[in-house]
Each structure stands twice: as structure tokens, then as C-alpha cells.
Coordinates of C-alpha atoms in Angstrom, one line a residue:
Chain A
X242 CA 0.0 0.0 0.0
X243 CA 0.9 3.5 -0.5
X244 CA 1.7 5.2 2.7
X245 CA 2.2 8.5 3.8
X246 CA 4.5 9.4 7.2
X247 CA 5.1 13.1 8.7
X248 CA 6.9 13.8 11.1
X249 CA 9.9 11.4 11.9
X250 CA 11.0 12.6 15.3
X251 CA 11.4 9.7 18.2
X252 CA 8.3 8.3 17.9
X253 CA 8.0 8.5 14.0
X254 CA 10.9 7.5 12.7
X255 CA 11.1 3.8 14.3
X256 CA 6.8 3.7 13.5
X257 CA 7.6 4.4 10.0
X258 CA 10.8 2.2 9.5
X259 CA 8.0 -0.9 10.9
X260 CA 5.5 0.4 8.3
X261 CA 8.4 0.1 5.5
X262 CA 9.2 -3.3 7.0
X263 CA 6.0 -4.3 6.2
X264 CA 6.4 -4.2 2.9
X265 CA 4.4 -0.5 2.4
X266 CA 5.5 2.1 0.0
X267 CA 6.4 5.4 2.3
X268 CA 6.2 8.6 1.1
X269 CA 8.2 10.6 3.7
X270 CA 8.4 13.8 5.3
X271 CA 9.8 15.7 8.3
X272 CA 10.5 19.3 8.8
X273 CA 14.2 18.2 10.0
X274 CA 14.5 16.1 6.7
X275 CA 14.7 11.9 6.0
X276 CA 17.2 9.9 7.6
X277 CA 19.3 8.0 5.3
X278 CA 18.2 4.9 6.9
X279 CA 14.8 5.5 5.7
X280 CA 15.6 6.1 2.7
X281 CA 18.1 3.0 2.3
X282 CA 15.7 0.6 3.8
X283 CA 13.0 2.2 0.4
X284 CA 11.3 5.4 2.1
X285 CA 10.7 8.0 -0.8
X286 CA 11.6 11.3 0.2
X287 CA 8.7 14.4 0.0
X288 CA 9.2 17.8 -0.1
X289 CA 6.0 18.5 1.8
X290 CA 3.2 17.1 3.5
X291 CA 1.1 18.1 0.2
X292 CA 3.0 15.7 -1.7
X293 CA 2.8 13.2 1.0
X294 CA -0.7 13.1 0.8
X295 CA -0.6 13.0 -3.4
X296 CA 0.7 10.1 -3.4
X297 CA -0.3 8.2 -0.1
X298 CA -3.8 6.7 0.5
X299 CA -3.2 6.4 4.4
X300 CA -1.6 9.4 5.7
X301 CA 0.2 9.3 9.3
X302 CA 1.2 12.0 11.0
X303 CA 3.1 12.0 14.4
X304 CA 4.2 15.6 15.5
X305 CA 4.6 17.3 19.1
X306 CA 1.7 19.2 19.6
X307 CA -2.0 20.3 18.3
X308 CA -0.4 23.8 16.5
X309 CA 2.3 21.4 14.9
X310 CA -0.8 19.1 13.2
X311 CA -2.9 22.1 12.2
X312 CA -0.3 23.4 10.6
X313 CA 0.6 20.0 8.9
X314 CA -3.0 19.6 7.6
X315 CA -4.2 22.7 6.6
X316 CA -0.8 25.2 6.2
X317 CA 0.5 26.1 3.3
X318 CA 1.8 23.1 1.4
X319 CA -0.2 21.1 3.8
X320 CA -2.1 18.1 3.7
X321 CA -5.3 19.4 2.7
X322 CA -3.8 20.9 -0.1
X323 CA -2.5 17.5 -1.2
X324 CA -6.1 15.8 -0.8
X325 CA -7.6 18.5 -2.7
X326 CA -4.9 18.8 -6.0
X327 CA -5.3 15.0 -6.1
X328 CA -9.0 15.0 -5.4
X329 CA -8.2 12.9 -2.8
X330 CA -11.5 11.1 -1.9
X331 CA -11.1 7.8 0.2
X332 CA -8.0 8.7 1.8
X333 CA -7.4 8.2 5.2
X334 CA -5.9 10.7 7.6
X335 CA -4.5 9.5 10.7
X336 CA -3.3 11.7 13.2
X337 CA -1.0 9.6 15.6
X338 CA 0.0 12.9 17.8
X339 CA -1.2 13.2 21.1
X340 CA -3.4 16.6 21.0
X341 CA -6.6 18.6 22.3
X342 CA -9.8 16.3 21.6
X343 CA -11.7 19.4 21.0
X344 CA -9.3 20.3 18.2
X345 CA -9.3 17.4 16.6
X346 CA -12.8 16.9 15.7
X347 CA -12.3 20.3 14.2
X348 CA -9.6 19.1 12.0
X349 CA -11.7 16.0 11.4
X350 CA -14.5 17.7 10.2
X351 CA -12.5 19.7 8.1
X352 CA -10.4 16.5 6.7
X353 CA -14.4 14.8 6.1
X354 CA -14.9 18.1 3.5
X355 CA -12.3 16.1 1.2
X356 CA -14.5 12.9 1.3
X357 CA -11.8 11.2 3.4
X358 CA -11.6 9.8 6.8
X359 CA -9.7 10.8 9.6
X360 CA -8.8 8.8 12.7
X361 CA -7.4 9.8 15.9
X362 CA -4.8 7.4 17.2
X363 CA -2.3 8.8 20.1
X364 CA -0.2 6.2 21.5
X365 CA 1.4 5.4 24.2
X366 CA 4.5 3.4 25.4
X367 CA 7.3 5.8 24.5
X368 CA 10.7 5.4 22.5
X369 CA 11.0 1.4 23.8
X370 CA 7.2 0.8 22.4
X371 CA 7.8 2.6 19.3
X372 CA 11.2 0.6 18.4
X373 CA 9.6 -2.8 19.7
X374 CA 6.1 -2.5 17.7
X375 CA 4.3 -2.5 21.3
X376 CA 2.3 0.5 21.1
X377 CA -0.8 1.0 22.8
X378 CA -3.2 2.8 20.4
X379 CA -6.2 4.2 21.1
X380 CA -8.4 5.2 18.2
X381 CA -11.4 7.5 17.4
X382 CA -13.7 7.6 14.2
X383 CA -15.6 5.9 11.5
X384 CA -15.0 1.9 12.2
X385 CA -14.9 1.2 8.4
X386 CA -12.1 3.4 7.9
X387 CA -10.6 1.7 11.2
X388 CA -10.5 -2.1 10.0
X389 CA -8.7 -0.4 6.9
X390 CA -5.9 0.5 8.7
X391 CA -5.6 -1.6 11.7
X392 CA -3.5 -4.1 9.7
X393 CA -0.8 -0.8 9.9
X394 CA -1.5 -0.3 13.2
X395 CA -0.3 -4.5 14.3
X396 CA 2.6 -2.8 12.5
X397 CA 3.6 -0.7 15.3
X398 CA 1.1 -1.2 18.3
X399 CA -0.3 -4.1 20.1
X400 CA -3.0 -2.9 22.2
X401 CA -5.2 -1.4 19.3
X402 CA -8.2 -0.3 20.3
X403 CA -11.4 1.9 18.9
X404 CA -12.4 4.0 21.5
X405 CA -15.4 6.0 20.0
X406 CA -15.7 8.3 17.5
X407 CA -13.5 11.5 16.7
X408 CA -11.8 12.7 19.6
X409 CA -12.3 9.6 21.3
X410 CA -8.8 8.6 21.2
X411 CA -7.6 11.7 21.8
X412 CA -9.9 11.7 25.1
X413 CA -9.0 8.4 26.0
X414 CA -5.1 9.2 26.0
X415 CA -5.8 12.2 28.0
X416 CA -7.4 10.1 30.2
X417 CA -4.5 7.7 30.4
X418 CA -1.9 10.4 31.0
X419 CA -4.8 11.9 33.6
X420 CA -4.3 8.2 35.5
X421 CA -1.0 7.4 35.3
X422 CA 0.3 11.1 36.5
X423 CA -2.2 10.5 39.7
X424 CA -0.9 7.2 40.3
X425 CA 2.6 8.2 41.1
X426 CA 1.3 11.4 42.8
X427 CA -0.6 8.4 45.0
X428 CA 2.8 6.2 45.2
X429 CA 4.8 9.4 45.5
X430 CA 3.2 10.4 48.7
X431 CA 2.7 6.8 50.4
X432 CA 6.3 5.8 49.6
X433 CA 7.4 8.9 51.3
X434 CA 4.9 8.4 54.4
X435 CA 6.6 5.2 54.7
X436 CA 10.2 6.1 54.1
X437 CA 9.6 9.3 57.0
X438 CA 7.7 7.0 59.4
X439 CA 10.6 4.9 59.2
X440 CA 9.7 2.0 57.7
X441 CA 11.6 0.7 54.5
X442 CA 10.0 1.8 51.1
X443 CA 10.9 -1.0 49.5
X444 CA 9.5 -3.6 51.7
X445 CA 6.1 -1.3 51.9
X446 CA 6.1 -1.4 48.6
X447 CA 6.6 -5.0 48.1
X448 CA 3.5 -5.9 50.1
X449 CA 1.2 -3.0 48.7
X450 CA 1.4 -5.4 45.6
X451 CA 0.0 -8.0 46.8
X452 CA -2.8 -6.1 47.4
X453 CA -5.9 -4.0 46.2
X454 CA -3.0 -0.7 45.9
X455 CA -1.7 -2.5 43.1
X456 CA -1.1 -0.9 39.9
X457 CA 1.7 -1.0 36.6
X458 CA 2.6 2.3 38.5
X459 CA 3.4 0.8 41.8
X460 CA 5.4 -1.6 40.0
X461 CA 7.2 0.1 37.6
X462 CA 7.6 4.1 38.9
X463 CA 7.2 2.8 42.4
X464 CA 10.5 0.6 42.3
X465 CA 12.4 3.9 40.0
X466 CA 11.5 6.2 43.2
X467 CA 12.7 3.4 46.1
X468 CA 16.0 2.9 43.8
X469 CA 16.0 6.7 42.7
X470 CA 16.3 5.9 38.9
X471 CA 14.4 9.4 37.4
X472 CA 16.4 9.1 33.6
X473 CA 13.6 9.2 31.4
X474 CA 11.6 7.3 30.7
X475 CA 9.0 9.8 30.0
X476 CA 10.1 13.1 30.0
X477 CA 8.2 15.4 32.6
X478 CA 7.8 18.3 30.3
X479 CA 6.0 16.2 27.8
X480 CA 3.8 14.9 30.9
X481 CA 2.9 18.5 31.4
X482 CA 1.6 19.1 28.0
X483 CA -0.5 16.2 28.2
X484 CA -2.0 17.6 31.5
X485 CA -2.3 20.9 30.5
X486 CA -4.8 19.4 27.3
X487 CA -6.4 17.9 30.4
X488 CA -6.5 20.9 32.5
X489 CA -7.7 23.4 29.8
X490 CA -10.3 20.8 28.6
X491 CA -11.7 20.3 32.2
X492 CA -11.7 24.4 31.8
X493 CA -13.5 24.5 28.7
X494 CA -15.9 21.8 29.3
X495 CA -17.1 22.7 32.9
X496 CA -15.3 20.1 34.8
X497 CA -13.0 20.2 38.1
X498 CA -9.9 17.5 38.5
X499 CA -8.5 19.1 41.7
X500 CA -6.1 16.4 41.5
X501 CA -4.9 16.5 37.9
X502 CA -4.1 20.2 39.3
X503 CA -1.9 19.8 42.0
X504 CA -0.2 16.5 39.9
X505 CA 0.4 19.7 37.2
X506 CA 1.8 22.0 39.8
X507 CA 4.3 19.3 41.1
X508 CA 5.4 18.8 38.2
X509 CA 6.5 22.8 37.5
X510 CA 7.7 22.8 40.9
X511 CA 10.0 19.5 39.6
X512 CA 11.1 21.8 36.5
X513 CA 11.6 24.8 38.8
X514 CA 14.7 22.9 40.1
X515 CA 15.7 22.1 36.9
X516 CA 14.1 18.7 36.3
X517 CA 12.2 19.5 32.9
X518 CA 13.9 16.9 31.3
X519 CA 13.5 14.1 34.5
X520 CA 11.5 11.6 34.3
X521 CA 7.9 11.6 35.2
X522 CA 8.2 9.3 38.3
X523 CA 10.4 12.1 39.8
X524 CA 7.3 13.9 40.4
X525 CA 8.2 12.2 43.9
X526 CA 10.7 14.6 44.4
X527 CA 8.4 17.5 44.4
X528 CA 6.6 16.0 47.6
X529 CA 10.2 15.8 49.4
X530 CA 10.9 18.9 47.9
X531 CA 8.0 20.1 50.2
X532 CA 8.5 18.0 53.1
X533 CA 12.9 18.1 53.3
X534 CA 12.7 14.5 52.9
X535 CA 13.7 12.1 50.6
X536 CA 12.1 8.7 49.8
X537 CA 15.5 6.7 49.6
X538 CA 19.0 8.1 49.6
Chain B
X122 CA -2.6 -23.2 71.0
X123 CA -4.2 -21.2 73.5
X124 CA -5.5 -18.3 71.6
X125 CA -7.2 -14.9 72.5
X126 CA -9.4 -12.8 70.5
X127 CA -10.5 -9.4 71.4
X128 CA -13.2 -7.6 69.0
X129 CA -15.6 -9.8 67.4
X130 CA -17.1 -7.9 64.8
X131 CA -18.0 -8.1 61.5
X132 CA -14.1 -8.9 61.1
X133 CA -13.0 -10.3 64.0
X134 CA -16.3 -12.7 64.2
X135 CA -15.2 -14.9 61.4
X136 CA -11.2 -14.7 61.8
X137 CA -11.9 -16.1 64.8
X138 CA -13.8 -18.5 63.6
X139 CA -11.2 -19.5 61.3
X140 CA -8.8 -19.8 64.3
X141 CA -11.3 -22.0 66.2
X142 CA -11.9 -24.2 62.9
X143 CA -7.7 -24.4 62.9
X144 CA -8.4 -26.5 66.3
X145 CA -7.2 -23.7 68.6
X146 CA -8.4 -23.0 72.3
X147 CA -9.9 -19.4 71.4
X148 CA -10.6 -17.4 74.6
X149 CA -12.9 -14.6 73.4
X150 CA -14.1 -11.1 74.4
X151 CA -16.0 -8.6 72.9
X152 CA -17.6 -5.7 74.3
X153 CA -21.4 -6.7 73.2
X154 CA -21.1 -10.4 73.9
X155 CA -19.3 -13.7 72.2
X156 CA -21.7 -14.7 69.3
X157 CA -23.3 -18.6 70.3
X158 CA -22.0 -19.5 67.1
X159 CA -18.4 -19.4 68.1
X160 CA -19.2 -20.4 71.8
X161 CA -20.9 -23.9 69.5
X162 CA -17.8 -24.2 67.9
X163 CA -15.8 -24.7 71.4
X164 CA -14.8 -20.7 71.7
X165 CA -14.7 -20.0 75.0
X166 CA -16.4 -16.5 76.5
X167 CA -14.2 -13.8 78.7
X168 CA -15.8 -11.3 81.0
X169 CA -12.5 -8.8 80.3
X170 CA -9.6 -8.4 77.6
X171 CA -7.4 -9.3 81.3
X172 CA -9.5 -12.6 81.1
X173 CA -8.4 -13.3 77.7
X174 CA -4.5 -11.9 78.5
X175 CA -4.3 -14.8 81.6
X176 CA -5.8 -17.3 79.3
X177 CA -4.3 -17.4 75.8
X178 CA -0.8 -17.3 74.6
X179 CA -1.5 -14.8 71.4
X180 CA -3.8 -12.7 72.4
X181 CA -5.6 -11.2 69.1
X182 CA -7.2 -7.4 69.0
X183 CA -9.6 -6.2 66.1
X184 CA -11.2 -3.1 67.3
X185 CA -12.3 -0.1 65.4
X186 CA -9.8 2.6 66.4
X187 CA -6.7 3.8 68.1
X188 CA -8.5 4.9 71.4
X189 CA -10.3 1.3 71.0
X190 CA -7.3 -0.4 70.8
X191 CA -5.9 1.5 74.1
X192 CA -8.9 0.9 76.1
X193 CA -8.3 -3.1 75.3
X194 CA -4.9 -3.0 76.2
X195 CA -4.1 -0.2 79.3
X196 CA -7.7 0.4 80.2
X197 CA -9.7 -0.9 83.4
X198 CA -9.4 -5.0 83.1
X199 CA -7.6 -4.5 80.1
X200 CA -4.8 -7.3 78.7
X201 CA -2.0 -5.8 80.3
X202 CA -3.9 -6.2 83.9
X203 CA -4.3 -9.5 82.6
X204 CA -0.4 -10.1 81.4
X205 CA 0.6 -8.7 84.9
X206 CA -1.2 -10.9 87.0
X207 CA -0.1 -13.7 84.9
X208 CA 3.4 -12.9 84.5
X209 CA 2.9 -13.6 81.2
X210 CA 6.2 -13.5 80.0
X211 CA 6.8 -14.5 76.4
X212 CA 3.2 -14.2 75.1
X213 CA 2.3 -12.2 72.2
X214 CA 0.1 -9.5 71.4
X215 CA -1.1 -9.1 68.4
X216 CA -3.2 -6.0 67.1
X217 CA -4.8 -6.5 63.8
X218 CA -6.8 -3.1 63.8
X219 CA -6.1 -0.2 61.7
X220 CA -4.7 2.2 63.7
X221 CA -2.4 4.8 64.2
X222 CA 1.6 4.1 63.4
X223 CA 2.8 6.5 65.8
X224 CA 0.4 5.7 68.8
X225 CA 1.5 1.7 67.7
X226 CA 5.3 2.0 68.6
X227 CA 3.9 3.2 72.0
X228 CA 1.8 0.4 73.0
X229 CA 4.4 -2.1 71.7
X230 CA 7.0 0.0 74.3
X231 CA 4.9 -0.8 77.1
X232 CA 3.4 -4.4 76.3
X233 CA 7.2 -5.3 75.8
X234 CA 7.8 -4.2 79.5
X235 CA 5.9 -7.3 80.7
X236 CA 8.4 -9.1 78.6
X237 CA 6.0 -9.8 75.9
X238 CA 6.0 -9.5 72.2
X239 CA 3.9 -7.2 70.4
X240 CA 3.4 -7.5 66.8
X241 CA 1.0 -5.1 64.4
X242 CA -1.0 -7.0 62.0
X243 CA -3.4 -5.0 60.1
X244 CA -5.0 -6.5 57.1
X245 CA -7.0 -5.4 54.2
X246 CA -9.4 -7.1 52.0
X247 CA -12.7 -6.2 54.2
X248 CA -15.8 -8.8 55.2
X249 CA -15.6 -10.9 52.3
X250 CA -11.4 -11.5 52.6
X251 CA -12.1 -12.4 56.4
X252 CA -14.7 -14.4 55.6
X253 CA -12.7 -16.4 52.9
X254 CA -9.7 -16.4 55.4
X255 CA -7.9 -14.5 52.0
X256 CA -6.8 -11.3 54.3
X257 CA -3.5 -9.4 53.2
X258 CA -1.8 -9.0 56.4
X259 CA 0.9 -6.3 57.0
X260 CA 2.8 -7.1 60.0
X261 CA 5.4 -4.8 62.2
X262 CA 7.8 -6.4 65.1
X263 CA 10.6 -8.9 65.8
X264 CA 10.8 -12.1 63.4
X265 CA 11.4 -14.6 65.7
X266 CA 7.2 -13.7 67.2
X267 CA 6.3 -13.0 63.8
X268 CA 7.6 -16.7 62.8
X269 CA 5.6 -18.3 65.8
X270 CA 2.4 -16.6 64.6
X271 CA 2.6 -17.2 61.1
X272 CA 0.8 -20.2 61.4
X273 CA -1.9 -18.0 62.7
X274 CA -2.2 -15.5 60.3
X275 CA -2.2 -17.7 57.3
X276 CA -5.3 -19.6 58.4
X277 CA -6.7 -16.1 58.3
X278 CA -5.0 -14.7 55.4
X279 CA -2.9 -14.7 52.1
X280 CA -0.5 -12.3 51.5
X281 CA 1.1 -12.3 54.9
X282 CA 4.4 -10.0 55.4
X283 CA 6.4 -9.0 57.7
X284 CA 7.4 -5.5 56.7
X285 CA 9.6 -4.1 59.5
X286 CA 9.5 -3.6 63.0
X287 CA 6.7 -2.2 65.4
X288 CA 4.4 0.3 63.8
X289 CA 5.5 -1.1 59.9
X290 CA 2.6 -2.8 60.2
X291 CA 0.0 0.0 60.4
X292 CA 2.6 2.6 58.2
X293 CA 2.2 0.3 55.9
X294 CA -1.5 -0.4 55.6
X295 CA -1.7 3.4 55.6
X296 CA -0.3 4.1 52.8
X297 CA -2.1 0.8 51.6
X298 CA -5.3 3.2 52.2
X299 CA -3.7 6.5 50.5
X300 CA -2.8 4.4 47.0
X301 CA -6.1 3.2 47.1
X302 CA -8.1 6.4 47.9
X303 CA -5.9 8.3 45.5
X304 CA -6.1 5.7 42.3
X305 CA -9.6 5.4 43.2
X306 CA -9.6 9.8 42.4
X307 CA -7.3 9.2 39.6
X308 CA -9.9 7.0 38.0
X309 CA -12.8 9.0 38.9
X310 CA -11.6 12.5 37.4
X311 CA -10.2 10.3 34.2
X312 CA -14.0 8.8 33.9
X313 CA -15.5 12.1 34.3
X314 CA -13.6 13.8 31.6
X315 CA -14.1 10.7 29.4
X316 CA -17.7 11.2 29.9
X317 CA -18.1 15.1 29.8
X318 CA -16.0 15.2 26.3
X319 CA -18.6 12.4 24.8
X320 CA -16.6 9.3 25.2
X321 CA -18.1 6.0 26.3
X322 CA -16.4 5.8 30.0
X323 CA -16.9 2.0 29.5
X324 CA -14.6 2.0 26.6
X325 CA -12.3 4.7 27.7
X326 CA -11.7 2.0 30.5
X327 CA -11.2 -1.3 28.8
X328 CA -9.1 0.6 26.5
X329 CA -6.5 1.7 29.6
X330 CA -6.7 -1.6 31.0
X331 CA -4.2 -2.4 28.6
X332 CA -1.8 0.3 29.2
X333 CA 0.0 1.5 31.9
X334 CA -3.1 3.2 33.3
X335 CA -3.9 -0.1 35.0
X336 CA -4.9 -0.8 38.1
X337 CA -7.0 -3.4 40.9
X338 CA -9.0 0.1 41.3
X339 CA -9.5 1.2 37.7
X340 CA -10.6 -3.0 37.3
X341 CA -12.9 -3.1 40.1
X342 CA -13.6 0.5 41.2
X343 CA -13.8 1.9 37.6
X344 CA -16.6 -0.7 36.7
X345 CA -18.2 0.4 39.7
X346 CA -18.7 4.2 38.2
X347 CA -19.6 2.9 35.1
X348 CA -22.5 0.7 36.5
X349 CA -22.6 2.7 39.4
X350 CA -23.2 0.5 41.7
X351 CA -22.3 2.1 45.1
X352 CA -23.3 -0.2 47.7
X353 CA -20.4 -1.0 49.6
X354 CA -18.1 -2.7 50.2
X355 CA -15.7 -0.8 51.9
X356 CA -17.6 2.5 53.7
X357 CA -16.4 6.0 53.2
X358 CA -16.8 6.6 56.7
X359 CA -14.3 4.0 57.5
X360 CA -12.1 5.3 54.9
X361 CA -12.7 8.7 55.7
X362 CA -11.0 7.5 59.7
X363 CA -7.8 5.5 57.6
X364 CA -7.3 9.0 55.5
X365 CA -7.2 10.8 58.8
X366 CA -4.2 8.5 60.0
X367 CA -2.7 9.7 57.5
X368 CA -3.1 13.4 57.5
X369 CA -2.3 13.4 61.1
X370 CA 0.8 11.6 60.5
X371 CA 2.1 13.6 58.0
X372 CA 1.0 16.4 60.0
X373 CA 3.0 15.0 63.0
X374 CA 5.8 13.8 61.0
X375 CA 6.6 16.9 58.7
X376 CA 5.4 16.0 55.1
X377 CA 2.7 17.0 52.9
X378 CA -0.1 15.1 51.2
X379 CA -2.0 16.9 49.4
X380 CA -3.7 15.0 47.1
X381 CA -4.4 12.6 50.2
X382 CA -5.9 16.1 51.5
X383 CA -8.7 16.9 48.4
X384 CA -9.2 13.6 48.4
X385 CA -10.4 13.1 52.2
X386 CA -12.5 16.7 51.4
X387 CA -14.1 14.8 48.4
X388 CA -15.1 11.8 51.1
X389 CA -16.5 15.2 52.8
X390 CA -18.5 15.7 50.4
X391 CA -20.0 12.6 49.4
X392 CA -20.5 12.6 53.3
X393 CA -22.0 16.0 53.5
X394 CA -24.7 14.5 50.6
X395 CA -25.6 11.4 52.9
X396 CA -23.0 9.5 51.3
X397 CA -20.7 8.6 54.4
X398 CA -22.3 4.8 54.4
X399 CA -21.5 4.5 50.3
X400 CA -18.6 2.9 48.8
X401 CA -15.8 4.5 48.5
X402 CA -15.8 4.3 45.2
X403 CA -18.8 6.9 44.9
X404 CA -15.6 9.5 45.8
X405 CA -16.3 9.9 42.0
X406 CA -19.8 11.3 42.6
X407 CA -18.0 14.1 44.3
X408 CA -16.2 15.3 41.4
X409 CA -20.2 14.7 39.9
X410 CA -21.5 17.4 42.1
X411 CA -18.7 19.9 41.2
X412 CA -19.1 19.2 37.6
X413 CA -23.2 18.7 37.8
X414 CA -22.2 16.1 35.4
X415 CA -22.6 12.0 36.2
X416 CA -19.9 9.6 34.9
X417 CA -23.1 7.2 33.8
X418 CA -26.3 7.5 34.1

């Protein structure tokens, strides 16, 4: 199949090499250029995401932030320009990005005016589950359009799943990044009640998982803050763009997450001493920050 | 074995049961009565916790609270009356209550001047683990009585360990109670977002089962919002006393909680709606009446 790829950072370039793997035609494009291993393993090289989508019938895109994927879609030499030179009807957009859910069923709407489908589909699993093909993906939009790519998706994810319609899997990653934020804010401060009570973290935690406390946090952040392991991993500045689409969606909506809040303002105290670049499990130091103790020396 | 058990409740009723089944000598007190059932099974009835104390060679407490827990051991005829006149040199006491770490390494200080162990055994897993003996017991105090009373615990229990020394115990089944409370938020403001931006919660949940969103509370408390079913279970009231432990500790002790904090003032609310004898799960319907927006209907 013809296959389009934009955006070739981290997460892209390792998603698209699998897609290439696969046996798909890529058409290429990344603001930063092609990497010659791309191109040596038979990635075509585009000069824009308008040619990328001239000559792709599935288009992914995988870029930082909501601004970055308007601007990919409809900015000049965009996307939409490609789907409309080409009269592009039945392609299929599929913004892999993890961005505003509000936004995107904008963009989707507009994408729908060119007779072609869009699909939300942020990810998540980092760097490791982009280079081993174990992506979680959770999708929104039309299930036809859906079972027509899902066969990419096994590509690059394992957990493939359609959430709802548009915006659905934009929602449903915010939710995730909502969850797993909260759930080492919640084994941030009980490994620290522990460590100042004096009993030993890593005991304390050792039983909690035995138990109803249990959680892939507890097991996987909870054992980086008892051995104090905060390279990334997940960087915490990325963490607190996902929050803030959280945050300023609760705003918009006319919700409250008190704690989603206080997870956010831990995490700018973390990057107030310098820790943008931690990872995410080191929101732990922002409670001993606050308290003058420290989970485990 | 000559046993005691103090507190015969809706938990201490059938662990004690389980002890008598075991083909212990169970010498039994509670303040309204021992229940004919356990008296049929050969338990033998107390007039006072110093009764019990000159009987039994572990003497087990499962009362509600830290002042409960003090009355049994220093009060009028309480165990320590009963360990004095006995000289009851090398017998254990064993608390399985939830109560307060600090106030627990001061009761083991004085039960250990009658030469007698002390161990703290709290347990979670509510009516339905003591009535399946399938407890997770989290013990505090020296090995060699923790050994002796294994045997014990694990016709009570199944994940028995033996986290530290005196007061280990309770630290650690309050921070048990903080992971839960606060995943049990986590979930709840993820649901809630899910909802109020159009997304089916019950998708948006198997979907993060997957991931690394998981957890025992998003499996069993996050069905619970979806089909709201918010008959406990495990009362808010009760967790409302376990979150207190821990705000007063931390208080006490120098750190700061503070998403244990909102999330003890969302209890308040639920409590302040008539909610105190709901599941804790219903924390979510807090959030709910902030947002005047339900998860489900």
C-alpha cells in the first residue's frame, strides 16, 4: 500500500521504518528532513506534507503538539492541499499525535470536507514501544475506515483499540496520561509516608502489591522512586503538555480535576529545580521537595 | 494453642472463627457479647480483655480505632492487667486493627515491659477477605514472634508479610489506604472527563486496562462508576478515619499530602450528601456534584 509518514522525530521515525518493514511504500516527510536509513531501507523522500498526501492513501502523521498538526493539515503546502490537488476522496488521515480532543474533531471535520476519513490514534508506550512495535493505540472515528488500517496499526502497536468516534482517542489518551500522573502522585506520597515514618519503602512497597494498591505504576515508577532511577523514561515536560490538554479541557468543558491540578503544579515545581527533562516518576521529588525529605538516599 | 481474641465484629467474628476451625483453644471477648455460634464451635467466653491476657498465649485485637485499641490494652481489666497478674512473660500480642503508626510503637514500648511481644497486623481485604480467610496481612515487630504466629495468620490470610519492626505494620496499611483512595480519584476524574467530552467511560476504560493506566481500582472501582453500583463494600466513613491517620501523621511527622488532603475533602463531600455509608468508590460522585455532570447515568 501507499503510505504517507510526517513527522519522523522519536516516535516517527522507528513507527515508520516498521511500516516500511511491512512491505508499504512510504512517502516521507519531516520538517528536519529523511534519515538516510529510511531512505536506504526504500522510504521515498517528499518535499512537503502536500506531496505526501498526493501520493499516499493512508496518511500518518506524528508531530509534538496540536499547532504542529494544524499546521501540517491545513498550512500552506499542507495536507489538505495535497487531498484536494489530487481529489483525494477515500484517503485516510490518521493523526498519531497526542493533542486537544476538542481540536481534533475540528480538523476532522474539516479533513471529512475532502470525502476522506480521519482517525485519531495517540499512542502510548514511548521510544521502547515505538522501536519494539508495542504501542498501545487508542483510536477514534468511522469503524470502516478503522479495520482499513488496523492491519498498519499490528505494525507498530499491540493494544489497538477503537475508542469512539473522533476525539475519542484523543480523550482516552488524555485520560491515560490523567491516571498514570495520579498514580505516582498516589505512590509518591505513600512511599514517602513510609520512608519518614521509618519504615523501608521497598518492603512497603513489596507488600502493597499484593494487594488492592496495586497498579503497573506501583510496580514500575514505584520501584524507579525506592531505587531513585528518574532518567527518562517519560520526559516530565512532555507529561505536562498532556496535563495541561487535560487541564484546559476540564476548563472549557465545565469540569474540576482538583487532582490532575496539584499532579500539574508538582510537576513545574519538579522543573523549577531544573528537572524538565527528569522523568515523570520524579514527580516524587516535588513532595520531598515540600517535606525536606527524601524517599531513599 | 491457646489463643485470644478481642473484637468480634463483622471482622474479628469470622477470623476467629477460622482460628477456632484451625483447632485452637480461642478465649474470646467482645464488648457486646461472644456470638453462640463461636461459643458452639468450642470458643470459650471472657468477662474482660485481662480474662483473655491470663488465658491465651496470642492474644488477638480487632477493634475499630486507636483509642479502642488503648482501652483493650491499658484500660480498666484491660490485657495488660491481665499479662501482669499472669506474669505472662513471652506471650504475644497481636493487634490486627487499623490504627495509628505513631500511637502503635507506643503500646508495643509498654506491652514489651511485661516481657511480651507485640506485633502489628493490620489487614485489608474487608468482610468478604475475612470471611474467605484470603486477608493481606501487613505485620510490624521482631521475626522470631512473627515466625511463631505465622501459622496464625495464614489460616486467616494470604499475603502475609512482615514488613519491618513495630508500627510497619499500620505505616504500611496506611499508605495501603492512600494508593487506594488516590487511584480510586485518579480513575474518577479520568471517567468524568471521558464522559463530559462524549466518550463512552466503559470504553475509555477497557481501552487503559491495557496500558499503563492499570490498576485493581481502575478493574474493580472503575466498573463500579460505570455501572454505578455504590453499595459497599468498603464504607467511606471507614475510609474517611484510615485517610485521617494519615493526614495526622504527615501532619506530625513533617510531610505534605496533598492529594491525600482533596481527596479526604471529596469523602466530605459525598459525606456531606448522605453518602458517608457508600462505597468508596462513589468518591467519584464528588467530582459529579462539582461538575453537575454524572460519569453514567
Amino acid at each position: 500500500m501507499n503510505i504517507g509518514f510526517i513527522g519522523l522525530g522519536i516516535m516517527g521515525k522507528p513507527m515508520a521504518g516498521h511500516l516500511i518493514a511491512g512491505g508499504h511504500t512510504a512517502h516521507l516527510y519531516s520538517r528536519s528532513g529523511v534519515a538516510q536509513e529510511l531512505l536506504d531501507a526504500g522510504g521515498k523522500s517528499c518535499t512537503s506534507p502536500a506531496e505526501v498526501a498526493q501520493n499516499a492513501d493512508v496518511i500518518f502523521i506524528m508531530v509534538p503538539d496540536t499547532p504542529d498538526v494544524e499546521k501540517v493539515l491545513f498550512g500552506k503546502n499542507g495536507v489538505a492541499e495535497g487531498l484536494g490537488a489530487d481529489k483525494g476522496a477515500g484517503k485516510i488521515v490518521v493523526d498519531m499525535s497526542s493533542i486537544s480532543p476538542i481540536e481534533t474533531k475540528v480538523f476532522a471535520a474539516r479533513i471529512n470536507e475532502f470525502k476522506c476519513d480521519y482517525i485519531d490514534a495517540p499512542v502510548s508506550g514511548g521510544e521502547v514501544g515505538a522501536k519494539n512495535a508495542a504501542l498501545t493505540i487508542m483510536c477514534g472515528g468511522p469503524e470502516a475506515a478503522f479495520e482499513k488500517v488496523k492491519p498498519l496499526f499490528e505494525l507498530m502497536g499491540k493494544n489497538i483499540t477503537l475508542v469512539g468516534g473522533n476525539g475519542d482517542g484523543q480523550t482516552c489518551k488524555v485520560c491515560n496520561q490523567i491516571i498514570v500522573a495520579l498514580n505516582i502522585e498516589a505512590v509518591g506520597e505513600a512511599l514517602l509516608f513510609a520512608s519518614k515514618a521509618g519504615a523501608d519503602p521497598a518492603r512497603v512497597r513489596q507488600a502493597l502489591m499484593g494487594g488492592f494498591a496495586n497498579s503497573r505504576i506501583l510496580e514500575v515508577h514505584g520501584e524507579r522512586m525506592v531505587k531513585r532511577t528518574f532518567n527518562p523514561g517519560f520526559r516530565i515536560e512532555l507529561h505536562q503538555k498532556d496535563l495541561n490538554l487535560a487541564l484546559s479541557g476540564a476548563r472549557a468543558m465545565g469540569i474540576s480535576l482538583p487532582n490532575t491540578a496539584t499532579a500539574q503544579e508538582l510537576f513545574n515545581s519538579c522543573a523549577a529545580h531544573g528537572g524538565k527533562a527528569w522523568d515523570h516518576s520524579a514527580m516524587v521529588r516535588a513532595l520531598e521537595f515540600m517535606a525536606n525529605h527524601e524517599v531513599a538516599k
